[in-house]
Coordinates of C-alpha atoms and ligand atoms in Angstrom, one line a residue:
M47 CA 19.2 -7.2 1.2
S48 CA 15.5 -7.5 2.2
D49 CA 15.5 -3.7 3.2
K50 CA 15.8 -2.9 -0.5
Y51 CA 12.7 -4.9 -1.3
V52 CA 10.6 -3.3 1.4
G53 CA 11.9 0.1 0.3
F54 CA 10.9 -0.7 -3.2
A55 CA 7.4 -2.0 -2.3
K56 CA 7.0 1.2 -0.4
T57 CA 8.1 3.4 -3.3
V58 CA 5.6 1.5 -5.7
L59 CA 2.9 2.2 -3.0
I60 CA 3.5 5.8 -2.6
A61 CA 3.8 6.2 -6.4
L62 CA 0.3 4.5 -6.9
V63 CA -1.1 6.6 -4.0
L64 CA 0.4 9.8 -5.4
A65 CA -0.6 8.9 -8.9
T66 CA -4.2 7.9 -8.2
T67 CA -5.1 10.6 -5.7
P68 CA -4.8 13.3 -8.3
L69 CA -6.5 11.1 -10.7
F70 CA -9.5 10.9 -8.2
A71 CA -9.4 14.6 -7.8
I72 CA -9.1 15.5 -11.3
N73 CA -12.1 13.0 -12.1
M74 CA -14.2 14.6 -9.4
I75 CA -13.4 18.2 -10.6
L76 CA -14.1 17.1 -14.3
N77 CA -17.3 15.5 -13.4
Q78 CA -18.3 18.6 -11.4
Y79 CA -17.4 20.8 -14.3
A80 CA -19.3 18.6 -16.7
E81 CA -22.3 18.7 -14.6
S82 CA -22.4 22.3 -14.0
R83 CA -21.7 22.8 -17.7
A84 CA -24.7 20.6 -18.7
M85 CA -26.8 22.2 -16.2
T86 CA -26.1 25.5 -17.9
E87 CA -26.7 24.4 -21.4
M88 CA -30.0 22.5 -20.2
E89 CA -31.1 25.8 -18.4
A90 CA -30.4 27.6 -21.8
M91 CA -32.6 25.0 -23.6
G92 CA -35.4 25.4 -21.2
Q93 CA -35.2 29.3 -21.5
A94 CA -35.3 29.0 -25.2
S95 CA -38.3 27.0 -25.3
I96 CA -40.1 29.1 -22.9
R97 CA -39.1 32.2 -24.9
R98 CA -40.5 30.6 -28.1
A99 CA -43.6 29.5 -26.5
E100 CA -44.1 33.0 -24.9
E101 CA -43.6 34.6 -28.4
A102 CA -46.0 32.3 -30.1
I103 CA -48.8 32.9 -27.5
S104 CA -48.1 36.7 -27.4
S105 CA -48.2 37.2 -31.0
T106 CA -51.3 34.8 -31.5
V107 CA -53.0 36.8 -28.5
S108 CA -52.3 40.2 -30.2
L109 CA -53.4 38.9 -33.5
L110 CA -56.9 38.0 -32.1
Q111 CA -56.9 41.3 -30.2
R112 CA -56.5 43.1 -33.4
L113 CA -59.2 41.1 -35.1
D114 CA -61.6 42.0 -32.1
R115 CA -60.6 45.6 -32.4
D116 CA -61.0 45.6 -36.1
D117 CA -64.5 44.0 -35.7
V118 CA -63.4 40.8 -37.7
Q119 CA -65.3 38.4 -35.4
T120 CA -67.8 36.5 -37.4
C121 CA -68.0 33.6 -39.6
N122 CA -69.1 35.4 -42.7
A123 CA -67.3 35.1 -46.0
E124 CA -65.7 38.7 -45.7
D125 CA -64.1 37.8 -42.3
R126 CA -63.2 34.3 -43.4
T127 CA -61.1 35.9 -46.2
I128 CA -59.3 38.0 -43.6
Y129 CA -58.6 34.9 -41.5
E130 CA -57.0 33.1 -44.5
K131 CA -54.8 36.0 -45.2
L132 CA -53.6 36.2 -41.7
I133 CA -53.0 32.5 -41.6
I134 CA -50.6 32.8 -44.7
E135 CA -49.0 35.9 -43.3
S136 CA -48.3 34.8 -39.7
G137 CA -46.7 31.3 -40.7
M138 CA -47.4 30.2 -37.3
I139 CA -51.0 29.7 -37.1
D140 CA -52.5 26.8 -38.6
A141 CA -56.3 27.8 -38.2
I142 CA -58.6 30.6 -37.0
G143 CA -62.1 30.1 -36.0
L144 CA -64.9 31.0 -33.6
V145 CA -66.5 29.1 -30.8
D146 CA -69.5 29.5 -28.8
A147 CA -70.2 29.9 -25.2
S148 CA -70.3 26.0 -24.7
G149 CA -67.0 25.8 -26.4
Q150 CA -68.3 24.2 -29.6
R151 CA -66.7 25.2 -32.8
M152 CA -68.9 27.5 -35.0
C153 CA -66.5 27.9 -38.0
I154 CA -63.0 27.1 -38.7
I155 CA -60.7 28.4 -41.4
P156 CA -59.3 26.4 -43.5
D157 CA -62.6 24.7 -43.5
R158 CA -62.7 21.4 -41.7
E159 CA -65.3 19.0 -40.7
L160 CA -66.7 20.5 -37.5
A161 CA -68.6 17.6 -36.2
G162 CA -70.0 19.7 -33.1
E163 CA -66.6 19.3 -31.7
I164 CA -66.0 20.9 -28.3
I165 CA -62.7 22.3 -28.3
L166 CA -62.7 24.7 -25.4
P167 CA -64.1 24.7 -22.0
P168 CA -67.5 26.8 -21.6
V169 CA -66.9 30.4 -21.3
R170 CA -66.7 32.0 -17.7
S171 CA -68.0 35.4 -17.1
D172 CA -65.1 35.9 -14.3
G173 CA -62.4 34.0 -16.5
P174 CA -59.5 35.8 -18.2
L175 CA -60.0 37.0 -21.7
V176 CA -57.2 34.9 -23.0
G177 CA -57.4 31.1 -22.8
I178 CA -54.9 28.6 -23.7
G179 CA -55.6 24.9 -24.3
M180 CA -54.1 22.0 -26.4
L181 CA -55.4 19.8 -29.2
D182 CA -54.6 16.2 -29.6
R183 CA -53.1 16.8 -32.9
N184 CA -49.5 16.6 -32.7
Y185 CA -46.4 17.1 -34.9
L186 CA -43.0 15.5 -33.9
G187 CA -44.1 15.2 -30.3
A188 CA -45.7 18.6 -29.9
R189 CA -49.3 19.3 -29.8
A190 CA -51.1 22.1 -31.4
A191 CA -52.0 25.0 -28.9
V192 CA -55.3 26.7 -29.0
I193 CA -55.3 30.3 -28.0
S194 CA -58.7 31.9 -27.6
W195 CA -59.8 35.5 -27.2
D196 CA -63.3 36.3 -25.6
L197 CA -65.6 38.5 -27.4
K198 CA -68.5 40.7 -26.1
D199 CA -71.2 38.2 -27.1
Q200 CA -69.9 35.1 -25.4
T201 CA -68.4 33.9 -28.4
R202 CA -64.7 33.4 -28.7
L203 CA -62.1 33.8 -31.4
F204 CA -59.5 31.1 -31.4
A205 CA -56.4 30.3 -33.2
E206 CA -54.4 27.0 -33.6
V207 CA -50.8 27.5 -33.1
T208 CA -48.9 25.2 -35.3
P209 CA -46.8 22.8 -33.2
A210 CA -43.9 23.3 -35.7
V211 CA -43.5 26.9 -34.0
I212 CA -42.2 25.0 -31.1
A213 CA -39.5 23.5 -33.2
L214 CA -37.2 22.3 -30.8
D215 CA -33.7 23.3 -29.8
P216 CA -31.9 20.0 -30.0
G217 CA -29.1 21.3 -27.5
P218 CA -25.4 20.3 -27.6
E219 CA -24.5 17.2 -29.6
Y220 CA -23.4 15.4 -26.5
L221 CA -26.7 15.8 -24.6
R222 CA -28.8 15.2 -27.8
S223 CA -29.9 11.6 -27.5
Y224 CA -30.0 11.6 -23.6
R225 CA -31.7 14.8 -22.5
R226 CA -35.5 15.0 -22.3
S227 CA -37.4 18.3 -22.7
E228 CA -40.8 19.0 -21.7
L229 CA -43.1 21.9 -21.9
R230 CA -46.1 22.1 -19.8
L231 CA -49.0 24.4 -19.7
G232 CA -50.7 25.1 -16.3
N233 CA -50.3 22.3 -13.9
N234 CA -50.0 19.2 -16.3
L235 CA -51.1 20.0 -19.7
L236 CA -48.1 18.6 -21.9
W237 CA -47.4 21.0 -24.8
Y238 CA -44.5 19.0 -26.1
S239 CA -42.0 16.3 -24.7
V240 CA -39.1 15.0 -26.8
G241 CA -35.9 13.2 -26.2
G242 CA -34.9 10.7 -23.4
Y243 CA -34.6 7.9 -26.0
N244 CA -31.5 6.6 -24.5
S245 CA -32.7 6.7 -21.0
E246 CA -32.7 3.0 -20.3
G247 CA -30.2 1.8 -17.8
N248 CA -29.7 5.2 -16.6
D249 CA -29.7 5.7 -12.8
P250 CA -32.7 7.5 -12.0
G251 CA -31.0 8.8 -8.7
N252 CA -28.2 10.3 -10.9
M253 CA -30.3 12.5 -13.2
L254 CA -29.7 16.3 -13.7
S255 CA -32.7 18.5 -13.9
V256 CA -33.5 21.9 -14.9
E257 CA -36.9 23.9 -14.7
V258 CA -37.6 27.1 -16.2
S259 CA -40.9 29.0 -15.8
S260 CA -42.5 31.7 -17.7
E261 CA -43.1 34.9 -16.1
L262 CA -46.1 35.7 -18.5
Y263 CA -48.0 32.5 -18.9
P264 CA -48.4 29.4 -16.9
L265 CA -45.5 27.7 -18.8
A266 CA -42.9 25.6 -17.4
A267 CA -40.1 23.8 -19.3
T268 CA -38.2 21.0 -17.8
V269 CA -34.9 19.5 -19.2
T270 CA -33.5 16.3 -17.7
S271 CA -30.4 14.4 -18.5
P272 CA -28.5 11.4 -17.1
A273 CA -25.4 12.8 -15.4
S274 CA -23.4 10.3 -17.3
A275 CA -24.4 12.1 -20.5
A276 CA -23.1 15.1 -19.2
G277 CA -19.7 13.2 -18.5
H278 CA -19.2 12.8 -22.2
V279 CA -18.1 16.3 -22.5
V280 CA -15.0 15.6 -20.4
Q281 CA -14.4 12.2 -21.6
E282 CA -11.5 13.2 -23.5
L283 CA -10.0 15.4 -20.8
K284 CA -10.4 12.4 -18.5
V285 CA -8.3 10.2 -20.7
V286 CA -5.7 12.9 -21.0
A287 CA -5.6 13.1 -17.1
A288 CA -5.5 9.6 -16.7
A289 CA -2.6 9.3 -19.1
A290 CA -0.9 12.1 -17.4
C291 CA -1.2 10.5 -13.9
A292 CA -0.1 7.2 -15.2
G293 CA 2.9 9.0 -16.8
G294 CA 3.7 10.7 -13.4
A295 CA 3.2 7.4 -11.7
V296 CA 5.9 5.7 -14.0
L297 CA 8.2 8.5 -13.5
F298 CA 7.7 8.3 -9.8
V299 CA 8.5 4.8 -9.6
A300 CA 11.3 5.2 -11.9
V301 CA 12.8 7.9 -9.6
G302 CA 11.8 5.9 -6.5
I303 CA 13.5 2.7 -7.9
W304 CA 16.5 4.9 -8.5
F305 CA 16.7 5.9 -5.0
S306 CA 15.6 2.9 -3.3
W307 CA 17.4 0.3 -5.6
R308 CA 20.6 2.3 -6.5
P309 CA 22.8 0.6 -8.9
E310 CA 24.8 -2.2 -7.2
S311 CA 28.2 -0.5 -7.7
E312 CA 26.8 2.5 -5.7
A313 CA 25.3 0.2 -2.8
N314 CA 28.8 -1.6 -2.9
D315 CA 30.6 1.5 -2.5
E316 CA 28.8 2.4 0.6
F317 CA 29.5 -1.1 2.1
V318 CA 33.2 -0.9 1.1
A319 CA 33.1 2.6 2.7
A320 CA 31.6 1.1 5.8
I321 CA 34.3 -1.5 6.1
R322 CA 37.1 1.2 5.7
N323 CA 35.5 3.3 8.3
G324 CA 35.5 0.4 10.7
E325 CA 31.8 0.4 11.0
F326 CA 31.8 -3.3 11.4
I327 CA 32.8 -4.3 15.0
P328 CA 32.9 -7.1 17.3
F329 CA 30.5 -7.9 20.1
Y330 CA 31.5 -10.6 22.5
Q331 CA 29.0 -13.2 23.9
P332 CA 30.3 -15.1 27.0
V333 CA 30.6 -18.9 27.1
M334 CA 30.0 -20.1 30.7
D335 CA 31.1 -23.2 32.2
I336 CA 27.8 -24.3 33.8
E337 CA 29.3 -26.6 36.4
T338 CA 31.6 -23.9 38.0
L339 CA 29.7 -20.8 36.7
R340 CA 33.2 -19.5 35.5
L341 CA 33.8 -17.8 32.2
R342 CA 35.1 -20.2 29.4
G343 CA 35.5 -17.4 27.1
C344 CA 33.3 -15.8 24.3
E345 CA 32.1 -15.8 20.7
V346 CA 33.0 -12.9 18.5
L347 CA 29.7 -11.8 16.7
M348 CA 29.9 -9.2 14.1
R349 CA 27.9 -6.0 14.3
W350 CA 27.5 -3.1 11.8
R351 CA 27.5 0.1 14.0
R352 CA 26.0 2.8 11.5
P353 CA 27.2 6.3 11.7
N354 CA 24.0 7.2 13.3
G355 CA 24.7 4.9 16.1
M356 CA 22.1 2.1 14.9
I357 CA 23.4 -1.5 15.6
V358 CA 22.8 -3.8 12.8
S359 CA 22.8 -7.7 13.2
P360 CA 24.6 -10.0 11.0
G361 CA 21.3 -11.4 9.6
Q362 CA 21.1 -8.1 7.7
F363 CA 24.4 -8.1 5.9
M364 CA 26.1 -11.3 6.3
A365 CA 24.8 -12.8 3.0
Y366 CA 26.0 -9.8 1.2
A367 CA 29.3 -9.7 2.6
E368 CA 29.8 -13.5 1.9
N369 CA 28.4 -13.2 -1.7
N370 CA 30.6 -10.2 -2.5
G371 CA 33.8 -11.6 -0.8
H372 CA 34.0 -8.6 1.5
I373 CA 33.7 -11.2 4.5
F374 CA 37.5 -11.9 4.2
D375 CA 38.4 -8.4 5.0
M376 CA 35.8 -8.3 7.6
T377 CA 36.8 -11.3 9.3
R378 CA 40.5 -10.1 9.5
H379 CA 39.2 -7.1 10.9
M380 CA 37.3 -8.9 13.5
M381 CA 40.3 -10.8 14.6
R382 CA 42.5 -7.6 14.7
V383 CA 40.0 -5.6 16.7
S384 CA 39.4 -8.6 19.2
C385 CA 43.1 -8.7 19.8
D386 CA 43.1 -4.8 20.5
E387 CA 40.2 -5.1 22.6
V388 CA 40.3 -8.3 24.7
G389 CA 44.0 -9.3 24.2
E390 CA 44.9 -8.1 27.6
L391 CA 42.0 -9.9 29.3
Y392 CA 43.1 -13.1 27.4
G393 CA 46.8 -12.5 28.4
E394 CA 45.8 -12.6 32.0
N395 CA 43.4 -15.4 31.7
P396 CA 45.1 -18.2 29.6
D397 CA 42.3 -20.5 29.9
F398 CA 39.7 -18.2 28.1
K399 CA 38.9 -19.2 24.5
L400 CA 38.0 -16.8 21.7
S401 CA 35.7 -18.0 19.1
I402 CA 35.8 -16.7 15.7
N403 CA 33.1 -17.4 13.0
L404 CA 34.4 -18.4 9.7
F405 CA 32.2 -19.1 6.7
A406 CA 32.3 -22.0 4.0
G407 CA 34.4 -19.7 1.8
H408 CA 37.2 -19.5 4.3
F409 CA 37.8 -23.3 3.7
L410 CA 38.3 -23.0 0.0
D411 CA 41.7 -21.2 0.5
R412 CA 44.7 -21.5 3.0
E413 CA 44.8 -17.8 3.4
V414 CA 42.9 -18.1 6.5
I415 CA 45.7 -20.0 8.1
S416 CA 48.1 -17.2 7.4
D417 CA 45.7 -14.5 8.4
I418 CA 45.3 -16.2 11.9
K419 CA 48.9 -16.8 12.1
S420 CA 49.9 -13.1 11.2
I421 CA 47.2 -11.5 13.3
F422 CA 47.4 -13.5 16.6
E423 CA 51.2 -14.2 16.5
K424 CA 52.1 -10.8 17.6
S425 CA 49.1 -10.3 20.1
Q426 CA 48.3 -11.5 23.6
I427 CA 45.9 -14.1 22.6
S428 CA 47.7 -17.3 21.9
F429 CA 46.8 -19.9 19.2
Q430 CA 45.6 -22.3 21.9
Q431 CA 43.0 -19.8 22.9
I432 CA 41.4 -19.5 19.5
V433 CA 38.4 -21.4 18.4
V434 CA 37.0 -21.2 14.6
E435 CA 33.6 -22.0 14.1
V436 CA 32.5 -23.4 10.7
T437 CA 28.7 -23.8 10.3
E438 CA 26.9 -26.8 9.5
R439 CA 24.3 -24.7 7.8
H440 CA 25.9 -24.2 4.6
P441 CA 27.7 -27.1 2.7
L442 CA 31.4 -27.0 2.5
Q443 CA 32.3 -27.5 -1.3
D444 CA 35.7 -29.0 -1.1
M445 CA 35.6 -31.4 1.9
E446 CA 39.2 -32.6 1.3
L447 CA 40.7 -29.0 1.3
A448 CA 38.4 -28.1 4.2
R449 CA 39.7 -31.2 6.2
K450 CA 43.4 -30.2 5.5
I451 CA 42.8 -26.6 6.5
I452 CA 41.3 -27.5 9.8
A453 CA 44.1 -30.0 10.4
E454 CA 46.7 -27.2 9.7
L455 CA 44.9 -24.9 12.2
Q456 CA 44.8 -27.7 14.7
A457 CA 48.6 -28.2 14.2
L458 CA 49.0 -24.4 15.4
G459 CA 47.1 -25.0 18.5
V460 CA 43.8 -23.6 17.1
R461 CA 40.6 -25.5 18.0
V462 CA 37.8 -25.9 15.5
A463 CA 34.1 -25.9 16.5
L464 CA 31.2 -27.3 14.2
D465 CA 28.4 -24.6 14.6
D466 CA 24.6 -25.1 14.5
V467 CA 25.0 -28.8 14.7
G468 CA 21.8 -30.6 14.0
T469 CA 20.5 -28.0 11.5
G470 CA 22.5 -28.6 8.4
H471 CA 24.1 -30.7 5.9
G472 CA 26.8 -32.7 7.6
G473 CA 25.0 -34.9 9.9
M474 CA 27.2 -36.9 12.2
A475 CA 29.4 -38.1 9.3
Y476 CA 30.6 -34.8 8.8
L477 CA 31.9 -34.4 12.3
Q478 CA 34.1 -37.4 11.8
K479 CA 35.5 -36.4 8.4
L480 CA 36.3 -32.8 9.5
G481 CA 37.8 -33.9 12.7
V482 CA 36.6 -30.9 14.7
D483 CA 37.4 -30.5 18.3
I484 CA 33.9 -29.0 19.6
I485 CA 30.4 -29.3 18.6
K486 CA 28.1 -26.4 19.2
I487 CA 24.5 -27.5 19.5
D488 CA 21.9 -25.3 18.0
K489 CA 19.4 -23.2 19.9
M490 CA 16.6 -25.1 18.2
F491 CA 17.6 -28.3 20.2
I492 CA 18.2 -26.5 23.4
D493 CA 14.9 -24.5 23.2
S494 CA 12.8 -27.6 23.6
I495 CA 15.1 -29.9 25.9
S496 CA 12.9 -29.2 28.9
S497 CA 9.5 -30.0 27.1
D498 CA 10.4 -32.2 24.3
D499 CA 11.7 -35.7 24.9
S500 CA 12.6 -36.3 21.4
S501 CA 14.8 -33.3 21.4
T502 CA 16.4 -34.6 24.6
T503 CA 17.2 -37.8 22.8
I504 CA 18.9 -36.1 19.9
V505 CA 20.9 -34.1 22.1
D506 CA 21.6 -37.3 24.3
S507 CA 23.1 -38.8 21.1
M508 CA 25.0 -35.9 20.3
V509 CA 26.7 -35.9 23.8
E510 CA 27.3 -39.5 23.5
L511 CA 28.9 -39.1 20.1
A512 CA 31.1 -36.1 21.2
D513 CA 32.3 -38.1 24.3
N514 CA 33.2 -41.1 22.0
L515 CA 35.0 -38.8 19.5
G516 CA 36.8 -36.8 22.3
M517 CA 35.1 -33.6 21.5
G518 CA 33.7 -30.8 23.6
I519 CA 30.2 -29.5 23.6
I520 CA 28.9 -26.1 23.7
A521 CA 25.1 -25.6 24.2
E522 CA 23.9 -22.5 22.3
G523 CA 21.0 -20.2 23.0
V524 CA 20.4 -21.2 26.7
E525 CA 17.6 -18.9 27.9
Q526 CA 16.1 -20.7 30.9
E527 CA 17.4 -22.1 34.2
E528 CA 15.7 -25.4 33.7
Q529 CA 17.6 -25.9 30.4
I530 CA 20.9 -25.7 32.4
E531 CA 19.6 -28.3 34.7
R532 CA 18.9 -30.8 32.0
L533 CA 22.1 -29.9 30.2
L534 CA 24.0 -30.8 33.5
E535 CA 21.9 -33.9 33.6
L536 CA 23.0 -34.9 30.1
G537 CA 26.7 -34.2 31.0
V538 CA 27.0 -30.7 29.0
T539 CA 29.2 -28.3 30.7
A540 CA 29.5 -25.2 28.4
A541 CA 26.8 -23.0 27.3
Q542 CA 26.1 -19.6 25.9
G543 CA 22.9 -17.7 25.6
Y544 CA 20.7 -14.8 26.9
Y545 CA 20.5 -16.6 30.2
F546 CA 23.9 -15.5 31.1
A547 CA 24.5 -12.6 28.8
P548 CA 23.8 -11.4 25.1
P549 CA 26.6 -10.4 22.9
M550 CA 28.0 -7.0 24.0
P551 CA 30.8 -4.5 23.3
A552 CA 34.2 -5.1 24.7
D553 CA 34.1 -2.9 27.6
E554 CA 31.0 -4.5 29.0
F555 CA 32.4 -8.0 28.3
I556 CA 35.4 -7.2 30.0
A557 CA 33.6 -5.8 33.0
F558 CA 31.5 -9.0 32.8
A559 CA 34.4 -11.2 32.8
E560 CA 35.9 -9.4 35.9
R561 CA 32.7 -9.8 37.8
T562 CA 32.1 -13.3 37.0
E563 CA 35.7 -14.2 38.1
E564 CA 35.3 -12.3 41.2
E565 CA 32.0 -14.0 41.9
A566 CA 33.7 -17.4 41.2
E567 CA 36.7 -16.6 43.5
E568 CA 34.3 -15.6 46.2
R569 CA 32.4 -18.9 45.9
A570 CA 35.7 -20.7 46.0
R571 CA 37.0 -18.7 49.0
L572 CA 33.6 -19.4 51.0
A573 CA 33.8 -22.9 49.9
A574 CA 37.3 -23.3 51.0
E575 CA 36.5 -21.5 54.5
A576 CA 33.5 -23.9 54.9
A577 CA 35.7 -26.9 54.2
A578 CA 38.3 -25.6 56.6
A579 CA 35.8 -25.1 59.3
E580 CA 34.5 -28.5 58.7
Q581 CA 38.1 -29.9 58.8
A582 CA 38.7 -28.0 62.0
A583 CA 35.4 -29.3 63.5
S584 CA 36.3 -32.9 62.6
E585 CA 39.9 -32.7 63.8
A586 CA 38.3 -31.1 67.0
A587 CA 35.9 -34.0 67.4
L588 CA 38.7 -36.4 66.9
A589 CA 40.7 -34.7 69.5
D590 CA 37.8 -34.8 71.9
A591 CA 37.4 -38.5 71.3
A592 CA 41.1 -39.2 71.9
A593 CA 41.0 -37.2 75.0
Ligands
C2E788 P1 25.9 -18.0 15.2 O1 27.2 -18.2 15.0 O2 25.1 -19.2 15.5 O3 25.6 -17.0 16.6 C1 24.7 -17.4 17.5 C2 23.7 -16.3 17.4 O4 22.6 -16.7 18.4 C3 24.0 -14.9 17.6 O5 23.3 -14.3 16.7 C4 23.7 -14.5 19.0 O6 23.5 -13.3 19.2 C5 22.4 -15.4 18.9 N1 22.2 -15.8 20.6 C6 23.0 -16.0 21.5 N2 22.4 -16.5 22.6 C7 21.1 -16.4 22.3 C8 19.9 -16.7 23.1 O7 19.8 -17.1 24.3 N3 18.7 -16.6 22.5 C9 18.7 -16.3 21.1 N4 17.4 -16.1 20.6 N5 19.7 -15.8 20.3 C10 20.9 -16.0 21.0 P2 23.9 -13.1 15.7 O8 24.9 -12.3 16.6 O9 22.7 -12.2 15.3 O10 24.6 -13.8 14.7 C11 24.0 -14.5 13.7 C12 24.8 -15.3 13.0 O11 25.6 -14.5 12.1 C13 25.9 -16.2 13.6 O12 25.2 -17.3 14.1 C14 26.7 -16.4 12.6 O13 26.4 -17.4 11.9 C15 26.9 -15.1 11.8 N6 28.0 -14.3 12.3 C16 28.1 -13.4 13.1 N7 29.3 -12.9 13.3 C17 30.0 -13.5 12.4 C18 31.3 -13.4 11.7 O14 32.2 -12.6 12.3 N8 31.6 -14.1 10.7 C19 30.9 -14.8 10.1 N9 31.2 -15.6 9.1 N10 29.6 -14.9 10.5 C20 29.4 -14.4 11.7
CA789 CA1 28.9 -19.3 15.8
CA790 CA1 25.4 -21.2 16.3

């Protein structure tokens, strides 16, 4: 049943939504977690480098202050020895020397070519005692810092801080080759920069960045890293989450399938229970004589009335019922219930016909004959009132047997109609071979008779053929008044369709039948009166003339 597929598709959709929604959420949470964790780690890196730089500067400044205090502040041999010793002891100072007021080096230990190099800006009387600058010399991306200390005589002691002292904290593994760390002095004097080698292709808009400043010196450390690198830390968790969600989805779909696509036997049990509970009921659609507007009878059309009151059309279940063989029981049930519901009406109106739909399978077994016999024998509906319909839509497998069954039914007085004529397999030859009594022209042709000439021609030839073979014709699916006019022109006298009435429950059909008959009798009475009046008038005229 198509409901099943719709249900299945819905289940899969819901499962996907339910599975991917948490995946999105988990991914977002993990990304946020990764970013905040990376930021924390980057901040720690920034703080560590600030701390190290502060320590290097502070201990160098205090070393220079000590020299000043101890009066070690010249370029003479005695002081040079002290500088040498200090360099070895401190481990973080590469050189110590003196500059003059203009910033030119006076001496440097260990000895180096001075070449009149200016290494510090000229001294300022209002400036701070401590000066910090940078040399170009660098080591692994870090430059040597120069720390100076002003002496009384406009000269300055200075020390070069080894770049190695800033030996960098590489940070956690996952950030190592992505993050870039920088330490700046003052506004823009780069002390060191390192990393960011893998920055190509990184979305610059999606960078994480942390800045840490020193409270003691004009130092600022910045650490940047692409957000994607931070994501590496949760990569494994993401895989786990995706696997969990996929597992969840599979489980959900499986459960969904179980519920929407229950095992066939269970669905079948439900169907059988519905049959046993009498949920399949007949509706009756009037068949009208369009010349006299009197009721000719009805067609029995099956409905499934669900326990919740919902009415289901045969399109939803008929194929299933046929494929599973339930249709045989269901058809017998239709016949019995029809006898109960409209038997009395039919007893009172011996001209009414009752059309029962059979399917191709009914013509593979004589059982249908005995069913009709046993059910209608005891009822108020006579065999002469029964019409069985066989559709042309589906082929009859055993034409010979079908013909015999039809002949036996006809021998009882039952009439046979070929349904949906023009839509199916048989063609005109079918009609002759089967020897049916009535043809029902499908709605498809009736729909277009007012607008489409070719369809009129088809109906024309059907009418002609039916006339030649002595068969009756019923037009199906009549919805408009003009269709009735055309049908009358074509010589069709029986029709069913929403124009008159849709299929309806027994009580409504009985009321419809009574109303239609009353109206017809009223019309007949008025017509008789009018005729009598005319007769009287013409007799009076004759009498006058005679007089
Ligand atoms: P069908 O035998 O051709 O029945 C006529 C269908 O046309 C019915 O649909 C009826 O409700 C619909 N119909 C009648 N007048 C109009 C109209 O003016 N406009 C439109 N649009 N439709 C109209 P329904 O009742 O849904 O039945 C569908 C089919 O199911 C039937 O087609 C018949 O082939 C099958 N069926 C119904 N009851 C039984 C049954 O008891 N046994 C078997 N074997 N088949 C049945
Ligand atoms: Ca029918
Ligand atoms: Ca039909």
